[in-house]
Structure formats: structure tokens, C-alpha cells
């Protein structure tokens, strides 16, 4: 089968270079899939009949702007070149493979194969098991990937149980593709994932985390999370999320927390900004916080007199649970801190609706949220999912008012660097005391005074410091 659409000139050039040496070369996987979807990519994956030591000189010649061989033991070498317009094209080339797997590990014993069809049979899904021979542009599709692509269907090229036995991470890739491509998982493949979900436990936390991040940063994170939960994989890798599916009692005394969390995720995505805005899309921290903000509810649920249901302190409990889970998934420290703090603060604004804050409280909100201020406001807005239009309008108006007050206060004060009007050295000098815990207490009091009163004259701040110190001496 031949193809009529535009193909990367760099791919054709490489194909001619390999053919001149008597080697086969084919574009494979994602680039072919994306080409059929009319999506362009600057990262090209190839497979070849040549061994790494045979094609290395060809690739080095082609990739005049960069070369790497970290995957040499797996038969993979890579190179890069820059176009005249400054864009980069990266190519990774792998020798035909016919891998065997140890049942206790997803790391294959690499065996070189001898055919393109054999190499394609070891791919994760049929939509990634298509190839385009270059330079002749022959389309190769032994497992019906093009038909599955047209149907939006994810299916393994071989028996799914064998495929997931060989590499359990493919199960995570399936739910990630649901989120990225909007595909559905074929029934037999979905059944195999559900039956084998526990096998994901042999995959490293870093690999699972990377797939989860790609899912969350996709165009359809909600669909990906639903697939993750429905498959049973979430029970292993993110159990706090399926635990949100609290049973709904006959009197509907509380919302379905799982569905609410998905709605908050949807709404948070819509509140992200363009690249020049304060929360550029896709924002991993905001999206994770939206998904996890209520995970403390199952542990804090209480049935109160009168049939009401409460979740007291679920924000603080949820923040601790979030930190523990993200650590287990080996997220970086900054992501762990930021997501956990957003979960911890997601209820902070709610009292403003009934009684607008003083300037002092507004300053504290901005100070406490710090660099998370814009994300926190978006999480708070996304969390207001009430169907009561009057309450929704009141909440939105209150958020608008608070944000306007912050803008006005920022015109008068440097919120990014709120400090006491006297620093630690001045406290020591003014009070005539030695460095120690008392200086720390004084500094903390003066910071609270600054937050309560805004910037004041130096003499006023000194007077307040003396007043506070006198109280300490009289105790």
C-alpha cells in the first residue's frame, strides 16, 4: 500500500542513505500514527535491519547537530539536526527486535529480530504497530492499525494477556492514550487490563508517574482518570481516587465525591491561561490538586444528627495523604509541596462569601498562598460546583471582589516581599537583647502587626515593638 500525504524530507533522506548501504529503514509507531491523524511531529522513530555498529556512521553523518547512544544496549541510537528555520528534528533508530521478558521484570532481554513484521508485533497497540518504509513510502500495517485508528480503538497486536505480561506499563499507556487521543479500549484488551491490574506493581514508581503526568497534561484528563479507575489500575497506583466513590445513600445527603472531583478537574483545566498568563496550560500542579483536593473526605466522613454528613478537616487530612502518595510516586519536592499546599488551602476562601475579609485577612491570604495565589484562586473557583445559580453567582462575585482588592492593595504595597517594618538586627539593637528565641518571637509578632496594619512609619513600628516587649517582661 502506498501513501499520498506529505512525509518528512529528513525521513526520506535517511531512507536513501540506509538503502545505499543495503539496509532497510522504516518510520514506526507514533510518527506514523500521527501522520494518519494529520498531526506533525519533529521526533522521528525508525527501525532498521542494520545493527547499531553498522548504521552508526550513517546516523552520525546525517545528525550533524547532535548524536546520542544512551540506548545502545537496546539497539537504539539517536541524532538531531537543525533546519534552516531553526526547528530541530530528532531521529531515533532501533534495530529490529524480538524481545523476551522475565515475568518478574518489565525489562526485556534484547534479541535482535530479522523482519519488520516481527518488530511490529512487539509494539504496545495496533495503532502504534504501523510502519512506513523509506524511501519507497510503502505503508505496512499487518495488524489492522489503520482501521483501529479510524474507529478510535486501542487493541494489542498480539494476545493482550501476553502483551501485558511482557510489559505491564502498556496498561498505563492504554489509559494515557484514552486521555491523549480520545480513544476507547477494545473490550478484550480492557478485560485483560482489569484482570492483570495488580501486575503494574512490578513497574517502577518513576515509570508510573511519567505516564500519570502525561495523562494529566493531556487534552482529556478526565477521560483518562475515569479509564484509570474503571480498569482497576488506580486501585494500585492512585488508590485515594477510587476511594472517592462513596456510596450515595437513599436520601442523597452528600454529593458523589468522585464525580465532583472529576468536575473540578474539568473546570480547573478551563481556567488555565495561555502561555503569557499566570497559569499556562497544561498545569500539572493545578490539575493534580483539582483531582486530589477532596481525598481526605472518606477518612473524615461523619454522620451528624439530623441526617447531615460532615467532612471536618478533610483539607488538612487530604494534604497529608497527597504528600504521602506523591512521594510514593517519586514526584519532585516542589510538585509535592505545591500540590499538597493547594489541597490544604482549598477551603480557605469560603468564609469570605458570608463576611468579606478585612485588609489584614486579604494580606494573609496572599502571603500564605505565596506563588500559589493564582492557582489557588482557580482551584477555589473550580471547586464551586453548586447547581444553585444564586449561590454560584454570589461565590463568583465574592472571588471577583477579593481579587480586585488584592490588585488595589498590590498597587500600594509590595506583596511579594512583605516583611516586618523592623528586621531581626534592628530588633536586637532596639531592645538591647542577644540573638535567641526571643528575637524570633519578636520578629513573628512584628510580621503579624505588618499583616494587620499594612506598612507603617518606622517610629510607629518601633513603638509597637516596645509595647509588645513590655508585655513580655510583665508576664
XYZ file of C-alpha atoms in Angstrom:
475
model
C 0.000 0.000 0.000
C 1.391 3.446 -0.894
C 0.644 6.790 0.785
C -0.003 10.126 -0.864
C 0.433 12.552 2.020
C 3.467 14.626 2.839
C 6.357 12.822 4.526
C 9.241 14.411 6.379
C 12.084 15.113 3.915
C 14.579 14.119 6.614
C 12.952 10.664 6.798
C 13.242 10.182 3.048
C 16.863 11.362 3.118
C 17.719 8.867 5.872
C 15.946 6.105 3.956
C 18.092 6.776 0.890
C 21.273 6.762 2.970
C 20.349 3.379 4.505
C 19.225 1.917 1.165
C 22.541 2.917 -0.397
C 24.236 0.636 2.160
C 21.750 -2.200 1.611
C 19.765 -1.707 4.829
C 16.003 -1.476 5.387
C 14.626 1.566 7.236
C 11.045 2.309 8.280
C 9.258 5.017 10.204
C 7.331 3.321 13.011
C 4.984 3.980 15.905
C 3.824 7.421 16.925
C 5.082 9.379 13.888
C 3.127 7.093 11.516
C 0.031 7.209 13.710
C 0.240 10.991 13.943
C 0.760 11.282 10.186
C -2.518 9.426 9.609
C -4.158 11.771 12.119
C -2.679 14.738 10.190
C -0.556 15.736 13.159
C 3.077 16.680 12.670
C 5.960 15.666 14.894
C 9.611 16.675 14.964
C 10.643 13.439 16.717
C 11.014 10.525 14.306
C 11.237 6.869 15.362
C 12.657 4.306 12.950
C 13.528 0.639 12.939
C 16.091 -0.985 10.680
C 17.606 -4.278 9.596
C 21.069 -2.868 10.387
C 22.845 -3.389 13.715
C 23.914 -0.299 15.707
C 27.577 -0.640 14.758
C 26.547 -0.812 11.099
C 24.263 2.227 10.979
C 26.111 4.453 13.458
C 28.306 6.089 10.745
C 25.212 6.840 8.637
C 23.368 8.409 11.553
C 26.355 10.451 12.677
C 26.711 11.815 9.134
C 23.000 12.728 8.980
C 22.776 14.111 12.518
C 25.386 16.808 12.198
C 23.959 18.808 15.129
C 23.842 16.080 17.783
C 24.282 12.374 18.474
C 23.492 10.147 21.479
C 23.788 6.454 22.268
C 22.265 6.005 25.734
C 20.044 3.257 24.306
C 22.863 1.362 22.628
C 22.346 -1.750 24.770
C 18.749 -1.849 23.475
C 19.896 -1.381 19.893
C 18.945 2.312 19.748
C 20.983 5.323 18.607
C 19.762 8.891 18.135
C 20.736 12.054 16.309
C 19.478 15.578 15.696
C 19.774 18.233 13.033
C 18.524 21.802 12.786
C 16.565 23.088 9.841
C 17.219 26.477 8.297
C 14.192 27.888 10.168
C 15.789 26.908 13.490
C 13.469 23.980 14.293
C 15.032 20.697 15.384
C 14.350 17.236 14.010
C 15.326 14.296 16.194
C 15.626 10.743 14.912
C 15.985 7.562 16.963
C 16.750 4.350 15.122
C 16.450 0.864 16.596
C 17.491 -2.471 15.165
C 14.616 -4.903 14.560
C 13.907 -6.546 17.877
C 12.372 -9.762 19.138
C 12.426 -9.306 22.908
C 11.895 -11.872 25.663
C 10.739 -10.873 29.146
C 11.342 -12.113 32.667
C 7.967 -12.492 34.415
C 9.310 -10.622 37.449
C 10.503 -7.595 35.472
C 9.348 -5.422 32.580
C 12.945 -5.074 31.350
C 13.384 -7.219 28.247
C 16.265 -9.408 27.263
C 17.083 -7.733 23.953
C 17.231 -10.104 20.997
C 17.646 -8.711 17.503
C 14.938 -9.666 15.030
C 15.120 -10.176 11.294
C 11.890 -8.671 9.937
C 9.763 -5.539 10.127
C 6.563 -7.513 10.790
C 8.222 -9.302 13.698
C 9.331 -5.991 15.165
C 5.831 -4.508 14.814
C 4.310 -7.500 16.623
C 6.094 -6.467 19.850
C 4.553 -2.972 19.860
C 2.025 -1.954 22.505
C -1.076 -1.279 20.355
C -2.071 -1.789 16.742
C -2.251 1.992 16.181
C 1.453 2.069 17.056
C 2.260 -1.094 15.066
C 2.171 0.542 11.638
C 5.216 1.455 9.584
C 6.224 3.405 6.505
C 9.193 2.043 4.588
C 11.505 4.787 3.405
C 12.456 5.956 0.889
C 9.947 3.892 -1.155
C 6.953 5.049 1.019
C 5.381 1.601 1.342
C 2.767 1.545 4.133
C 2.945 -1.586 6.315
C 0.001 -2.468 8.584
C -0.019 -6.190 9.467
C -2.383 -5.867 12.458
C -5.095 -3.520 11.200
C -3.857 -0.420 12.969
C -5.265 1.995 10.387
C -8.754 0.522 10.803
C -8.451 0.749 14.600
C -7.214 4.319 14.265
C -10.278 5.224 12.209
C -12.510 3.669 14.897
C -10.584 5.301 17.753
C -9.862 1.863 19.195
C -6.943 0.640 21.336
C -6.133 -3.026 20.765
C -2.938 -5.031 21.225
C -1.345 -6.607 18.132
C -0.974 -9.936 19.952
C -2.985 -11.533 22.751
C -3.466 -8.774 25.380
C -2.677 -11.063 28.287
C 0.680 -11.906 26.728
C 1.327 -8.263 25.854
C 0.679 -7.036 29.393
C 2.516 -9.978 30.889
C 5.548 -8.936 28.854
C 5.307 -5.248 29.746
C 2.721 -4.180 32.361
C 3.439 -0.490 31.698
C 1.456 -0.917 28.482
C -1.679 -0.932 30.660
C -0.855 2.569 31.873
C -0.156 3.623 28.294
C -3.637 2.441 27.325
C -5.393 4.768 29.746
C -2.946 7.548 28.823
C -3.921 7.195 25.147
C -7.573 7.450 26.169
C -6.719 10.882 27.565
C -4.347 11.985 24.801
C -6.153 10.680 21.721
C -9.744 10.298 22.886
C -9.678 6.573 22.038
C -11.577 3.770 23.756
C -10.041 0.495 24.862
C -11.247 -2.581 22.961
C -13.346 -4.903 25.154
C -10.920 -7.830 25.252
C -7.997 -5.516 25.926
C -9.924 -3.756 28.699
C -10.803 -7.095 30.295
C -7.151 -8.137 30.267
C -6.135 -4.869 31.953
C -8.737 -5.373 34.688
C -7.638 -8.984 35.217
C -3.930 -8.089 35.314
C -4.043 -4.679 37.029
C -2.031 -5.857 40.037
C 0.894 -6.650 37.738
C 1.511 -2.899 37.428
C 3.131 -3.297 40.851
C 6.379 -4.552 39.289
C 6.793 -1.308 37.311
C 8.987 1.385 38.862
C 7.267 4.347 40.515
C 9.061 6.711 38.134
C 7.597 4.994 35.055
C 4.093 5.029 36.508
C 4.500 8.686 37.496
C 5.607 9.661 33.999
C 2.537 8.027 32.443
C 0.277 9.672 35.010
C 1.772 13.092 34.286
C 1.266 12.640 30.542
C -2.335 11.642 31.234
C -2.943 14.662 33.454
C -1.364 17.062 30.940
C -3.442 15.748 28.041
C -6.455 17.357 26.391
C -8.845 14.950 28.148
C -7.515 14.235 31.649
C -10.986 13.453 32.982
C -11.487 10.616 30.497
C -8.044 9.295 31.359
C -8.770 9.288 35.090
C -12.096 7.531 34.505
C -10.298 4.850 32.455
C -7.609 4.547 35.149
C -10.276 3.939 37.797
C -12.543 1.690 35.699
C -9.574 -0.508 34.750
C -8.630 -1.154 38.375
C -5.151 0.321 37.831
C -5.939 3.260 40.088
C -6.537 0.825 42.965
C -2.825 0.061 42.750
C -1.161 3.311 41.684
C -3.548 6.005 42.981
C -5.964 4.294 45.430
C -7.113 7.549 47.024
C -9.044 8.436 43.856
C -11.293 5.346 43.502
C -11.867 5.629 47.266
C -13.753 8.859 46.493
C -16.615 6.821 45.068
C -18.514 6.996 48.329
C -21.830 5.233 48.302
C -24.810 7.547 47.769
C -27.460 6.967 50.414
C -31.151 6.963 49.509
C -31.660 10.498 50.831
C -28.711 11.914 48.807
C -27.203 13.573 51.864
C -23.889 14.226 50.093
C -22.505 14.517 46.581
C -20.713 11.742 44.739
C -17.224 12.928 45.664
C -15.568 11.111 42.755
C -17.812 12.731 40.148
C -17.405 16.077 41.908
C -13.612 15.755 41.749
C -13.751 14.991 38.028
C -15.954 18.037 37.503
C -13.492 20.192 39.450
C -10.676 18.839 37.259
C -12.643 19.745 34.134
C -13.348 23.234 35.421
C -9.742 23.806 36.522
C -8.478 22.916 33.035
C -10.807 25.531 31.547
C -9.413 28.164 33.950
C -5.818 27.683 32.814
C -4.380 30.505 30.763
C -2.382 30.996 27.589
C 1.416 30.914 27.611
C 1.675 34.532 28.795
C -0.901 34.168 31.572
C -0.328 33.387 35.254
C -1.240 29.673 34.964
C -0.189 28.467 31.484
C -1.867 25.313 30.208
C -1.323 22.487 30.835
C -0.506 22.991 34.523
C 0.395 19.723 36.254
C 0.209 21.169 39.770
C -3.261 22.690 39.368
C -4.638 19.579 37.706
C -3.279 17.210 40.347
C -4.623 19.463 43.109
C -8.052 19.555 41.454
C -8.151 15.758 41.256
C -6.867 15.197 44.805
C -8.395 18.135 46.708
C -11.084 16.017 48.405
C -9.203 12.744 49.011
C -9.414 13.411 52.754
C -13.211 13.082 52.718
C -13.524 9.282 53.021
C -11.371 9.323 56.173
C -13.195 12.258 57.761
C -16.812 11.420 56.886
C -19.164 11.617 59.845
C -22.941 11.286 60.038
C -24.293 14.122 62.154
C -27.629 14.419 63.995
C -30.427 15.344 61.642
C -29.048 13.233 58.799
C -26.284 15.598 57.710
C -22.872 14.384 56.605
C -19.691 16.238 57.601
C -16.079 16.062 56.466
C -14.371 18.209 59.101
C -10.656 18.888 58.474
C -10.668 16.922 55.232
C -8.444 19.637 53.777
C -5.632 19.060 56.280
C -6.047 15.281 56.198
C -6.121 15.339 52.403
C -2.927 17.403 52.256
C -1.065 14.762 54.289
C -2.473 11.973 52.113
C -1.485 13.874 48.977
C 2.062 14.346 50.185
C 2.386 10.640 51.021
C 1.024 9.481 47.660
C 3.111 11.868 45.550
C 6.217 10.853 47.481
C 5.429 7.195 46.768
C 5.202 8.063 43.074
C 8.585 9.825 43.282
C 7.363 13.268 42.266
C 9.876 16.055 42.740
C 9.859 18.010 46.001
C 8.451 21.219 44.508
C 5.474 19.440 42.955
C 4.792 17.561 46.195
C 4.934 20.762 48.243
C 2.790 22.794 45.847
C 0.041 20.229 45.278
C -0.164 19.395 48.996
C -0.404 23.077 49.935
C -3.173 23.709 47.414
C -5.134 20.781 48.861
C -4.504 22.163 52.359
C -5.735 25.654 51.419
C -8.595 24.839 49.057
C -11.279 25.814 51.610
C -9.504 28.968 52.769
C -11.612 31.422 50.759
C -15.063 30.078 51.575
C -15.660 32.267 54.635
C -15.302 35.404 52.514
C -18.689 34.876 50.851
C -20.589 35.311 54.127
C -18.375 38.039 55.579
C -15.831 39.890 53.406
C -12.362 39.943 54.922
C -10.502 42.844 56.390
C -7.438 44.103 54.531
C -5.421 42.175 57.093
C -7.116 38.893 56.158
C -6.623 39.593 52.459
C -2.913 40.192 53.045
C -2.650 36.938 54.986
C -4.364 35.016 52.195
C -1.938 36.370 49.614
C 1.065 35.908 51.910
C 0.133 32.360 52.869
C -0.614 31.257 49.301
C 2.598 32.881 48.020
C 3.496 31.751 44.494
C 0.392 29.520 44.504
C -2.016 32.504 44.703
C -3.209 32.330 41.080
C -3.509 28.542 41.137
C -5.349 28.612 44.463
C -7.916 31.072 43.137
C -8.512 28.869 40.106
C -8.830 25.754 42.241
C -11.275 27.589 44.510
C -13.405 28.712 41.557
C -13.321 25.219 40.040
C -14.451 23.712 43.362
C -17.645 25.828 43.422
C -19.812 23.286 41.594
C -23.155 24.129 43.181
C -26.169 23.887 40.875
C -27.849 26.721 42.781
C -27.459 29.649 40.367
C -27.889 32.291 43.065
C -25.163 30.760 45.239
C -22.897 30.295 42.233
C -23.269 33.961 41.280
C -22.638 35.087 44.862
C -19.488 32.988 45.076
C -18.151 34.212 41.750
C -18.879 37.847 42.669
C -17.085 37.407 46.009
C -13.999 35.972 44.271
C -14.037 38.847 41.787
C -14.239 41.344 44.636
C -11.409 39.735 46.604
C -9.138 39.609 43.545
C -9.858 43.278 42.831
C -8.977 44.183 46.426
C -5.701 42.299 46.054
C -4.888 44.236 42.897
C -5.615 47.521 44.672
C -3.544 46.572 47.712
C -0.673 45.498 45.462
C -0.651 48.954 43.904
C 0.134 50.355 47.355
C 2.223 47.528 48.820
C 4.842 45.035 47.679
C 3.031 41.786 48.408
C 5.898 39.742 47.033
C 8.183 40.892 49.838
C 6.036 41.503 52.903
C 8.381 41.800 55.851
C 8.106 43.392 59.305
C 8.888 47.113 59.381
C 11.871 46.243 61.596
C 14.217 43.355 60.830
C 15.975 40.929 63.144
C 19.118 43.017 63.577
C 17.056 46.120 64.374
C 15.048 44.159 66.957
C 18.285 43.153 68.721
C 19.574 46.711 68.658
C 16.301 48.423 69.677
C 15.541 46.037 72.544
C 19.160 45.523 73.603
C 18.820 41.747 73.678
C 21.025 38.913 72.447
C 20.209 36.653 69.477
C 17.919 33.829 70.529
C 14.318 32.593 70.664
C 13.020 35.945 71.968
C 14.199 37.669 68.770
C 12.276 35.097 66.736
C 9.127 35.726 68.777
C 9.520 39.464 68.341
C 10.025 39.099 64.596
C 6.916 36.921 64.315
C 4.843 39.466 66.251
C 6.026 42.328 64.063
C 5.183 40.304 60.929
C 1.667 39.775 62.268
C 1.477 43.502 63.015
C 2.570 44.268 59.446
C -0.080 41.965 58.021
C -2.759 43.505 60.250
C -1.891 47.136 59.611
C -0.047 47.305 56.337
C 3.161 49.371 56.048
C 3.625 51.927 58.848
C 6.191 54.592 59.708
C 9.388 53.294 61.289
C 8.671 55.164 64.543
C 5.243 53.522 64.759
C 6.753 50.091 64.293
C 9.396 50.765 66.975
C 6.688 51.918 69.385
C 4.732 48.708 68.774
C 7.876 46.635 69.343
C 8.496 48.360 72.691
C 4.830 47.862 73.674
C 4.999 44.147 72.878
C 8.338 43.751 74.670
C 6.935 45.409 77.766
C 4.097 42.890 77.804
C 6.613 40.052 77.625
C 8.595 41.416 80.577
C 5.476 41.822 82.705
C 4.402 38.208 82.289
